[in-house]
mmCIF file of C-alpha atoms in Angstrom:
data_model
loop_
_atom_site.group_PDB
_atom_site.id
_atom_site.type_symbol
_atom_site.label_atom_id
_atom_site.label_comp_id
_atom_site.label_asym_id
_atom_site.label_seq_id
_atom_site.Cartn_x
_atom_site.Cartn_y
_atom_site.Cartn_z
ATOM 1 C CA MET A 807 -23.949 -9.472 15.048
ATOM 2 C CA ASN A 808 -27.429 -9.294 13.780
ATOM 3 C CA VAL A 809 -29.342 -5.808 13.975
ATOM 4 C CA THR A 810 -31.959 -4.179 11.963
ATOM 5 C CA VAL A 811 -32.189 -1.472 9.338
ATOM 6 C CA ARG A 812 -33.807 0.730 12.124
ATOM 7 C CA GLN A 813 -31.019 0.236 14.687
ATOM 8 C CA LEU A 814 -28.441 1.016 11.993
ATOM 9 C CA ALA A 815 -30.459 4.164 11.042
ATOM 10 C CA GLU A 816 -30.373 5.363 14.657
ATOM 11 C CA TRP A 817 -26.398 4.794 14.825
ATOM 12 C CA VAL A 818 -26.044 7.381 11.862
ATOM 13 C CA ARG A 819 -29.090 9.075 12.160
ATOM 14 C CA GLY A 820 -30.548 8.735 9.086
ATOM 15 C CA GLU A 821 -34.004 8.074 7.315
ATOM 16 C CA VAL A 822 -35.406 4.698 6.587
ATOM 17 C CA LEU A 823 -37.187 4.129 3.616
ATOM 18 C CA GLY A 824 -38.344 0.592 3.396
ATOM 19 C CA ASP A 825 -38.702 -2.438 6.062
ATOM 20 C CA PRO A 826 -36.901 -0.849 9.028
ATOM 21 C CA GLU A 827 -37.205 -4.726 10.795
ATOM 22 C CA LEU A 828 -35.175 -6.354 8.204
ATOM 23 C CA ALA A 829 -32.191 -7.880 9.773
ATOM 24 C CA ILE A 830 -28.602 -7.108 8.709
ATOM 25 C CA THR A 831 -25.600 -9.425 9.622
ATOM 26 C CA ASN A 832 -22.844 -7.883 7.749
ATOM 27 C CA ALA A 833 -21.492 -4.460 5.839
ATOM 28 C CA ARG A 834 -19.767 -4.891 2.637
ATOM 29 C CA THR A 835 -19.227 -2.989 -0.590
ATOM 30 C CA LEU A 836 -21.450 -3.162 -3.229
ATOM 31 C CA SER A 837 -19.360 -5.802 -5.399
ATOM 32 C CA GLU A 838 -18.802 -8.202 -2.410
ATOM 33 C CA ALA A 839 -22.176 -8.187 -0.584
ATOM 34 C CA GLU A 840 -24.422 -11.044 0.019
ATOM 35 C CA PRO A 841 -28.208 -11.170 1.169
ATOM 36 C CA GLY A 842 -28.358 -10.104 4.869
ATOM 37 C CA ASP A 843 -25.676 -7.430 4.392
ATOM 38 C CA ILE A 844 -26.212 -3.516 4.149
ATOM 39 C CA THR A 845 -23.571 -1.948 1.366
ATOM 40 C CA PHE A 846 -23.824 1.737 0.472
ATOM 41 C CA VAL A 847 -24.241 4.028 -2.487
ATOM 42 C CA GLU A 848 -22.145 6.907 -2.677
ATOM 43 C CA SER A 849 -23.644 8.735 -5.629
ATOM 44 C CA GLU A 850 -25.643 8.386 -8.430
ATOM 45 C CA ARG A 851 -22.697 6.857 -10.279
ATOM 46 C CA ASN A 852 -23.460 3.629 -8.379
ATOM 47 C CA LEU A 853 -26.956 3.175 -9.090
ATOM 48 C CA HIS A 854 -26.295 0.241 -11.719
ATOM 49 C CA ALA A 855 -23.840 -1.605 -9.148
ATOM 50 C CA TRP A 856 -26.609 -1.026 -6.412
ATOM 51 C CA HIS A 857 -29.148 -2.486 -8.997
ATOM 52 C CA ASN A 858 -27.233 -5.417 -9.815
ATOM 53 C CA SER A 859 -25.738 -6.075 -6.044
ATOM 54 C CA ARG A 860 -26.971 -8.887 -4.034
ATOM 55 C CA ALA A 861 -27.017 -6.739 -0.857
ATOM 56 C CA SER A 862 -30.242 -6.180 1.105
ATOM 57 C CA ALA A 863 -29.941 -2.679 2.161
ATOM 58 C CA ALA A 864 -27.949 0.446 1.174
ATOM 59 C CA VAL A 865 -26.813 3.654 3.019
ATOM 60 C CA VAL A 866 -27.700 6.320 0.382
ATOM 61 C CA PRO A 867 -27.584 9.838 -0.495
ATOM 62 C CA ALA A 868 -31.059 11.950 -0.838
ATOM 63 C CA SER A 869 -30.580 11.560 -4.557
ATOM 64 C CA VAL A 870 -30.754 8.114 -4.810
ATOM 65 C CA PRO A 871 -34.174 6.412 -5.644
ATOM 66 C CA VAL A 872 -36.130 3.718 -3.562
ATOM 67 C CA ASN A 873 -35.777 0.024 -6.023
ATOM 68 C CA GLY A 874 -37.914 -1.931 -3.297
ATOM 69 C CA ARG A 875 -35.013 -2.711 -0.644
ATOM 70 C CA PRO A 876 -34.990 -0.876 2.023
ATOM 71 C CA VAL A 877 -32.512 2.167 2.153
ATOM 72 C CA ILE A 878 -31.024 4.689 5.179
ATOM 73 C CA ARG A 879 -30.633 7.981 3.803
ATOM 74 C CA VAL A 880 -27.810 10.334 4.973
ATOM 75 C CA ALA A 881 -25.996 13.202 3.636
ATOM 76 C CA ASP A 882 -22.617 11.503 3.716
ATOM 77 C CA PRO A 883 -23.202 7.463 2.759
ATOM 78 C CA LEU A 884 -19.153 6.857 3.054
ATOM 79 C CA MET A 885 -18.925 8.390 6.701
ATOM 80 C CA ALA A 886 -22.279 6.803 7.491
ATOM 81 C CA PHE A 887 -21.151 3.421 6.075
ATOM 82 C CA ALA A 888 -17.658 3.396 7.827
ATOM 83 C CA ASP A 889 -19.849 4.078 11.064
ATOM 84 C CA ILE A 890 -21.971 0.850 10.632
ATOM 85 C CA VAL A 891 -18.993 -1.407 9.831
ATOM 86 C CA ARG A 892 -17.479 -0.060 13.273
ATOM 87 C CA HIS A 893 -20.218 -0.912 15.004
ATOM 88 C CA LEU A 894 -20.920 -4.664 13.221
ATOM 89 C CA ARG A 895 -17.080 -5.120 13.375
ATOM 90 C CA ALA A 896 -16.569 -4.050 17.247
ATOM 91 C CA ARG A 897 -13.978 -5.940 18.681
ATOM 92 C CA PRO A 898 -13.532 -6.833 22.416
ATOM 93 C CA GLU A 899 -12.328 -3.963 24.449
ATOM 94 C CA GLU A 900 -8.526 -3.578 24.631
ATOM 95 C CA THR A 901 -6.391 -4.552 27.674
ATOM 96 C CA PRO A 902 -5.449 -2.130 30.323
ATOM 97 C CA ARG A 903 -3.339 0.399 29.005
ATOM 98 C CA ASP A 904 0.009 -0.081 30.605
ATOM 99 C CA ILE A 905 3.909 0.058 29.840
ATOM 100 C CA SER A 906 5.347 -3.341 28.449
ATOM 101 C CA PRO A 907 8.196 -4.922 30.728
ATOM 102 C CA GLY A 908 9.903 -5.294 27.270
ATOM 103 C CA ALA A 909 10.189 -1.212 26.904
ATOM 104 C CA HIS A 910 12.768 1.223 27.701
ATOM 105 C CA VAL A 911 11.376 4.361 29.223
ATOM 106 C CA HIS A 912 14.095 6.538 30.747
ATOM 107 C CA PRO A 913 13.538 7.371 34.443
ATOM 108 C CA THR A 914 13.451 11.182 33.582
ATOM 109 C CA ALA A 915 10.809 10.962 30.865
ATOM 110 C CA LYS A 916 6.923 11.936 32.288
ATOM 111 C CA LEU A 917 3.934 9.932 30.933
ATOM 112 C CA ALA A 918 0.822 11.057 31.704
ATOM 113 C CA PRO A 919 -1.957 9.003 32.945
ATOM 114 C CA GLY A 920 -3.219 6.208 30.172
ATOM 115 C CA VAL A 921 0.111 6.017 28.050
ATOM 116 C CA SER A 922 0.677 2.847 26.461
ATOM 117 C CA VAL A 923 4.030 1.579 25.528
ATOM 118 C CA GLY A 924 4.617 -1.532 23.703
ATOM 119 C CA PRO A 925 7.415 -4.024 23.951
ATOM 120 C CA LEU A 926 10.900 -3.001 22.728
ATOM 121 C CA ALA A 927 9.675 0.743 22.595
ATOM 122 C CA VAL A 928 11.905 3.261 23.361
ATOM 123 C CA ILE A 929 11.356 6.786 25.543
ATOM 124 C CA GLY A 930 14.252 8.784 25.516
ATOM 125 C CA GLU A 931 15.306 10.909 28.409
ATOM 126 C CA GLY A 932 13.130 14.344 29.696
ATOM 127 C CA SER A 933 10.527 13.244 26.869
ATOM 128 C CA GLU A 934 6.894 13.882 27.791
ATOM 129 C CA LEU A 935 4.076 12.213 26.477
ATOM 130 C CA GLY A 936 0.270 13.371 27.160
ATOM 131 C CA GLU A 937 -2.782 11.419 28.381
ATOM 132 C CA ASN A 938 -3.951 8.261 26.346
ATOM 133 C CA CYS A 939 -0.810 8.014 23.964
ATOM 134 C CA THR A 940 -0.025 4.718 22.455
ATOM 135 C CA VAL A 941 3.259 3.898 21.595
ATOM 136 C CA HIS A 942 3.553 0.602 19.518
ATOM 137 C CA ALA A 943 5.868 -2.024 19.668
ATOM 138 C CA GLY A 944 9.549 -1.004 18.435
ATOM 139 C CA ALA A 945 8.927 2.616 18.164
ATOM 140 C CA ILE A 946 11.640 4.851 19.143
ATOM 141 C CA ILE A 947 11.242 8.320 20.569
ATOM 142 C CA GLY A 948 14.414 10.479 21.179
ATOM 143 C CA ARG A 949 15.057 12.899 23.895
ATOM 144 C CA PHE A 950 13.176 15.511 24.832
ATOM 145 C CA CYS A 951 10.391 15.092 22.591
ATOM 146 C CA LYS A 952 7.066 16.532 23.446
ATOM 147 C CA ILE A 953 3.909 14.732 22.637
ATOM 148 C CA GLY A 954 0.339 15.855 23.093
ATOM 149 C CA ARG A 955 -2.683 13.719 24.453
ATOM 150 C CA ASP A 956 -4.468 10.895 22.359
ATOM 151 C CA ALA A 957 -1.494 10.492 19.995
ATOM 152 C CA ILE A 958 -0.664 7.315 18.082
ATOM 153 C CA ILE A 959 2.821 5.982 17.367
ATOM 154 C CA TYR A 960 2.685 2.734 15.678
ATOM 155 C CA PRO A 961 5.661 0.304 15.191
ATOM 156 C CA HIS A 962 9.122 0.878 14.205
ATOM 157 C CA VAL A 963 8.197 5.277 14.072
ATOM 158 C CA VAL A 964 11.561 6.950 14.794
ATOM 159 C CA LEU A 965 11.370 10.471 16.297
ATOM 160 C CA TYR A 966 14.592 12.107 16.634
ATOM 161 C CA ASP A 967 15.257 14.256 19.771
ATOM 162 C CA ASP A 968 13.101 17.648 20.184
ATOM 163 C CA CYS A 969 10.292 16.496 18.022
ATOM 164 C CA VAL A 970 7.178 18.565 19.504
ATOM 165 C CA LEU A 971 3.823 16.859 18.460
ATOM 166 C CA GLY A 972 0.393 17.945 19.257
ATOM 167 C CA ASP A 973 -2.686 16.439 20.254
ATOM 168 C CA ARG A 974 -4.350 13.205 18.305
ATOM 169 C CA VAL A 975 -1.382 13.105 15.882
ATOM 170 C CA ILE A 976 -1.220 9.835 14.427
ATOM 171 C CA LEU A 977 2.096 8.340 13.051
ATOM 172 C CA HIS A 978 1.908 5.186 10.803
ATOM 173 C CA ALA A 979 4.884 2.428 10.746
ATOM 174 C CA GLY A 980 7.989 3.367 9.657
ATOM 175 C CA ALA A 981 7.677 6.891 9.860
ATOM 176 C CA VAL A 982 10.900 8.938 10.474
ATOM 177 C CA ILE A 983 10.345 12.541 11.999
ATOM 178 C CA GLY A 984 13.323 14.698 12.754
ATOM 179 C CA ALA A 985 15.992 13.370 10.575
ATOM 180 C CA ASP A 986 18.945 15.917 9.426
ATOM 181 C CA GLY A 987 17.919 17.656 6.609
ATOM 182 C CA PHE A 988 20.133 17.327 3.258
ATOM 183 C CA GLY A 989 22.287 20.498 3.721
ATOM 184 C CA TYR A 990 25.721 20.687 2.543
ATOM 185 C CA ARG A 991 28.342 23.083 1.542
ATOM 186 C CA THR A 992 31.005 22.155 -1.077
ATOM 187 C CA ALA A 993 34.377 23.228 -0.467
ATOM 188 C CA ASN A 994 38.170 22.073 -1.395
ATOM 189 C CA GLY A 995 36.501 19.125 -3.540
ATOM 190 C CA LYS A 996 34.717 17.912 -0.789
ATOM 191 C CA HIS A 997 30.704 18.144 0.535
ATOM 192 C CA HIS A 998 30.973 19.447 4.094
ATOM 193 C CA LYS A 999 27.536 18.987 6.550
ATOM 194 C CA VAL A 1000 25.946 21.922 7.583
ATOM 195 C CA PRO A 1001 24.871 21.184 11.387
ATOM 196 C CA GLN A 1002 21.247 20.872 11.370
ATOM 197 C CA LEU A 1003 20.205 22.216 14.813
ATOM 198 C CA GLY A 1004 16.556 22.970 14.618
ATOM 199 C CA TRP A 1005 13.720 20.223 15.364
ATOM 200 C CA VAL A 1006 10.120 19.639 14.114
ATOM 201 C CA GLU A 1007 6.792 20.466 15.187
ATOM 202 C CA LEU A 1008 3.361 18.486 13.990
ATOM 203 C CA GLU A 1009 0.299 20.608 15.032
ATOM 204 C CA ASP A 1010 -2.917 18.698 16.255
ATOM 205 C CA ASP A 1011 -4.500 16.358 14.174
ATOM 206 C CA VAL A 1012 -1.539 15.771 11.771
ATOM 207 C CA GLU A 1013 -1.306 12.085 10.136
ATOM 208 C CA ILE A 1014 2.067 11.049 8.635
ATOM 209 C CA GLY A 1015 1.655 7.800 6.388
ATOM 210 C CA ALA A 1016 4.139 4.841 6.742
ATOM 211 C CA ASN A 1017 7.491 5.201 5.659
ATOM 212 C CA SER A 1018 7.233 8.949 5.028
ATOM 213 C CA THR A 1019 9.942 11.454 6.530
ATOM 214 C CA VAL A 1020 9.941 14.993 7.805
ATOM 215 C CA ASP A 1021 13.477 16.358 8.133
ATOM 216 C CA ARG A 1022 14.366 18.948 11.035
ATOM 217 C CA GLY A 1023 15.113 22.395 10.281
ATOM 218 C CA THR A 1024 18.694 23.719 10.239
ATOM 219 C CA PHE A 1025 18.404 26.335 13.108
ATOM 220 C CA ALA A 1026 14.463 26.529 13.814
ATOM 221 C CA PRO A 1027 11.689 23.971 13.181
ATOM 222 C CA THR A 1028 10.066 22.380 10.356
ATOM 223 C CA ARG A 1029 6.633 22.520 10.692
ATOM 224 C CA ILE A 1030 3.399 20.749 9.639
ATOM 225 C CA GLY A 1031 0.285 22.692 10.423
ATOM 226 C CA ALA A 1032 -3.043 21.477 12.268
ATOM 227 C CA GLY A 1033 -5.062 19.025 10.491
ATOM 228 C CA THR A 1034 -2.887 18.252 7.544
ATOM 229 C CA LYS A 1035 -2.699 14.493 6.317
ATOM 230 C CA ILE A 1036 0.410 13.015 4.646
ATOM 231 C CA ASP A 1037 0.194 9.607 2.706
ATOM 232 C CA ASN A 1038 2.765 6.956 2.529
ATOM 233 C CA LEU A 1039 6.450 7.361 0.931
ATOM 234 C CA VAL A 1040 6.470 10.919 1.113
ATOM 235 C CA MET A 1041 9.059 13.678 1.897
ATOM 236 C CA VAL A 1042 9.261 16.613 3.298
ATOM 237 C CA GLY A 1043 12.594 18.572 3.540
ATOM 238 C CA HIS A 1044 14.092 20.870 6.383
ATOM 239 C CA ASN A 1045 12.481 24.306 7.012
ATOM 240 C CA CYS A 1046 9.390 23.617 5.341
ATOM 241 C CA GLN A 1047 6.373 25.543 6.740
ATOM 242 C CA ILE A 1048 3.481 23.613 5.704
ATOM 243 C CA GLY A 1049 -0.173 24.748 6.133
ATOM 244 C CA LYS A 1050 -3.370 23.703 7.661
ATOM 245 C CA HIS A 1051 -5.207 21.160 6.400
ATOM 246 C CA ASN A 1052 -2.904 20.064 3.470
ATOM 247 C CA LEU A 1053 -2.986 16.932 1.668
ATOM 248 C CA TYR A 1054 -0.016 14.944 0.074
ATOM 249 C CA CYS A 1055 -0.574 12.003 -1.475
ATOM 250 C CA SER A 1056 1.559 9.271 -1.860
ATOM 251 C CA GLN A 1057 5.393 9.686 -3.219
ATOM 252 C CA SER A 1058 5.197 13.498 -3.652
ATOM 253 C CA GLY A 1059 8.062 15.489 -2.324
ATOM 254 C CA VAL A 1060 8.496 18.777 -1.077
ATOM 255 C CA ALA A 1061 12.501 20.023 -0.940
ATOM 256 C CA GLY A 1062 13.864 22.176 1.863
ATOM 257 C CA SER A 1063 12.705 25.912 2.799
ATOM 258 C CA CYS A 1064 8.878 25.778 1.242
ATOM 259 C CA VAL A 1065 6.039 27.360 2.477
ATOM 260 C CA THR A 1066 2.554 25.868 1.176
ATOM 261 C CA GLY A 1067 -0.920 27.799 2.396
ATOM 262 C CA ASP A 1068 -3.771 26.133 3.745
ATOM 263 C CA TYR A 1069 -5.957 23.355 2.266
ATOM 264 C CA VAL A 1070 -2.911 22.640 -0.562
ATOM 265 C CA VAL A 1071 -3.311 19.424 -2.477
ATOM 266 C CA LEU A 1072 -0.415 17.421 -3.660
ATOM 267 C CA ALA A 1073 -0.913 14.341 -5.885
ATOM 268 C CA GLY A 1074 0.871 11.519 -6.262
ATOM 269 C CA GLN A 1075 4.288 11.737 -7.461
ATOM 270 C CA ALA A 1076 4.253 15.658 -7.645
ATOM 271 C CA GLY A 1077 7.538 17.343 -7.050
ATOM 272 C CA ILE A 1078 8.263 20.808 -5.033
ATOM 273 C CA ALA A 1079 11.542 22.422 -5.588
ATOM 274 C CA ASP A 1080 13.304 24.134 -2.616
ATOM 275 C CA HIS A 1081 12.153 27.637 -1.347
ATOM 276 C CA VAL A 1082 8.998 27.564 -3.467
ATOM 277 C CA THR A 1083 5.721 29.225 -1.837
ATOM 278 C CA ILE A 1084 2.681 27.645 -2.735
ATOM 279 C CA GLY A 1085 -0.832 29.743 -2.089
ATOM 280 C CA ASP A 1086 -4.092 28.652 -0.126
ATOM 281 C CA ARG A 1087 -5.884 25.835 -1.790
ATOM 282 C CA ALA A 1088 -4.057 25.298 -4.776
ATOM 283 C CA MET A 1089 -3.912 21.730 -6.060
ATOM 284 C CA VAL A 1090 -0.733 20.135 -7.831
ATOM 285 C CA GLY A 1091 -2.037 17.256 -9.902
ATOM 286 C CA ALA A 1092 0.109 13.903 -10.533
ATOM 287 C CA GLN A 1093 3.900 13.910 -11.420
ATOM 288 C CA ALA A 1094 3.425 17.901 -11.766
ATOM 289 C CA GLY A 1095 7.192 19.935 -10.964
ATOM 290 C CA VAL A 1096 6.667 22.736 -9.275
ATOM 291 C CA PRO A 1097 10.099 24.712 -10.029
ATOM 292 C CA ALA A 1098 8.882 28.310 -8.927
ATOM 293 C CA ASP A 1099 6.088 30.104 -6.602
ATOM 294 C CA LEU A 1100 2.257 29.107 -7.207
ATOM 295 C CA PRO A 1101 -0.676 31.271 -6.615
ATOM 296 C CA GLY A 1102 -3.476 29.905 -4.691
ATOM 297 C CA ASP A 1103 -7.164 28.849 -6.084
ATOM 298 C CA LEU A 1104 -6.152 27.156 -9.230
ATOM 299 C CA HIS A 1105 -5.154 23.797 -10.170
ATOM 300 C CA TYR A 1106 -1.665 22.997 -11.897
ATOM 301 C CA LEU A 1107 -0.438 20.194 -13.849
ATOM 302 C CA GLY A 1108 2.696 19.332 -15.883
ATOM 303 C CA THR A 1109 6.323 20.315 -15.789
ATOM 304 C CA PRO A 1110 7.197 22.736 -15.233
ATOM 305 C CA ALA A 1111 3.496 23.159 -13.625
ATOM 306 C CA MET A 1112 1.031 25.421 -15.103
ATOM 307 C CA PRO A 1113 -2.788 26.054 -14.740
ATOM 308 C CA VAL A 1114 -4.744 23.158 -15.989
ATOM 309 C CA LYS A 1115 -6.528 25.458 -18.847
ATOM 310 C CA GLU A 1116 -3.146 26.772 -20.155
ATOM 311 C CA MET A 1117 -1.573 22.953 -19.994
ATOM 312 C CA ALA A 1118 -4.523 21.840 -21.522
ATOM 313 C CA ARG A 1119 -3.604 23.622 -24.493
ATOM 314 C CA VAL A 1120 -0.116 22.523 -24.075
ATOM 315 C CA PHE A 1121 -1.156 18.722 -24.311
ATOM 316 C CA ALA A 1122 -3.563 19.027 -27.113
ATOM 317 C CA SER A 1123 -0.370 20.732 -28.969
ATOM 318 C CA LEU A 1124 1.892 18.033 -28.325
ATOM 319 C CA ARG A 1125 -0.870 15.573 -29.517
ATOM 320 C CA ARG A 1126 -0.650 17.123 -32.981
ATOM 321 C CA LEU A 1127 2.902 17.253 -33.054
ATOM 322 C CA PRO A 1128 3.410 14.030 -35.746
ATOM 323 C CA GLU A 1129 0.728 15.910 -37.859
ATOM 324 C CA LEU A 1130 2.401 19.737 -37.901
ATOM 325 C CA ARG A 1131 5.720 17.748 -38.614
ATOM 326 C CA GLU A 1132 4.329 16.043 -41.828
ATOM 327 C CA GLU A 1133 2.414 19.476 -42.665
ATOM 328 C CA LEU A 1134 5.900 21.313 -42.250
ATOM 329 C CA ARG A 1135 7.312 18.529 -44.268
ATOM 330 C CA GLN A 1136 4.874 18.868 -47.373
ATOM 331 C CA LEU A 1137 5.178 22.781 -47.430
ATOM 332 C CA LYS A 1138 9.211 22.387 -47.451
ATOM 333 C CA LYS A 1139 8.854 20.125 -50.194
ATOM 334 C CA ARG A 1140 6.522 22.427 -51.955
ATOM 335 C CA LEU A 1141 9.005 25.236 -51.292
ATOM 336 C CA ASP A 1142 11.737 22.973 -52.526
ATOM 337 C CA ALA A 1143 10.167 22.169 -55.669
ATOM 338 C CA ALA A 1144 9.116 26.087 -56.462
ATOM 339 C CA GLU A 1145 12.498 27.152 -55.511
ATOM 340 C CA GLY A 1146 13.860 24.501 -58.353
ATOM 341 C CA ALA A 1147 11.348 25.493 -60.885
ATOM 342 C CA GLY A 1148 12.608 28.827 -60.623
#
């Protein structure tokens, strides 16, 4: 597709500086761009790469100076560039939405207009899907599930019975929602399973990454709040009550019966012990371990997790341990010598 810089600026509502009629054929990143391409500069940190780039034009923030090539100034270059990429790489319209002959839809299931079900997908007894839902090949939706409109269920997702999904929920390939929680009682030398009789509720605009899991509650729902985004390979245990707009990065884990506020962030491989409460806007750093409640509005690191400033002092002390050990050894040596001389 050939377009001009001016047309691209109209798509993203940006301001053009430089030649607005310059032709653009593709959109690529700074390191990959060639003549005829448009790229993006997210911040002043990328200025050196922009000056060395072969791109013909760029989407930039207001702080980036003009260097002779056309630029489109916008408030958010990354998101504007994503819109441009979507326009330039537009695919043909999808085939009409329908139910694949290879899918199995239970006669009692209710599918609203515009639902698409791929081959080998299964829709269980009594389940309800809202308008324009997409269920990809091989996905399994159990009995009596309720799914809102515009949800996307990617291949090989499994929804156990009774799951409730809001509007625009996205579940990526291999996600498992509603498996039994890890609950056992030990008696007479054996582990006896505690029945898991609850369900899972995912509120509007929740997105769950590939091969992540959310366990059903024991008696009541495990709940994920609206707008929360969960990365690949994340586990959320049974009975958890996750707030709105949380961000959980890959390989983080939340044990059972935890409660998080809104806008909580868990970085990669962070681990939360069971029955822990984390306050609004707390940020838990990579590989941190959280054994107890954390107040909100702070950034935590380490195991056990503690506020960044406090952990920075701990890290500084750890780096000095070899030096302190040598000082202690020399001090002991002098004491021993003094005692011997006495």
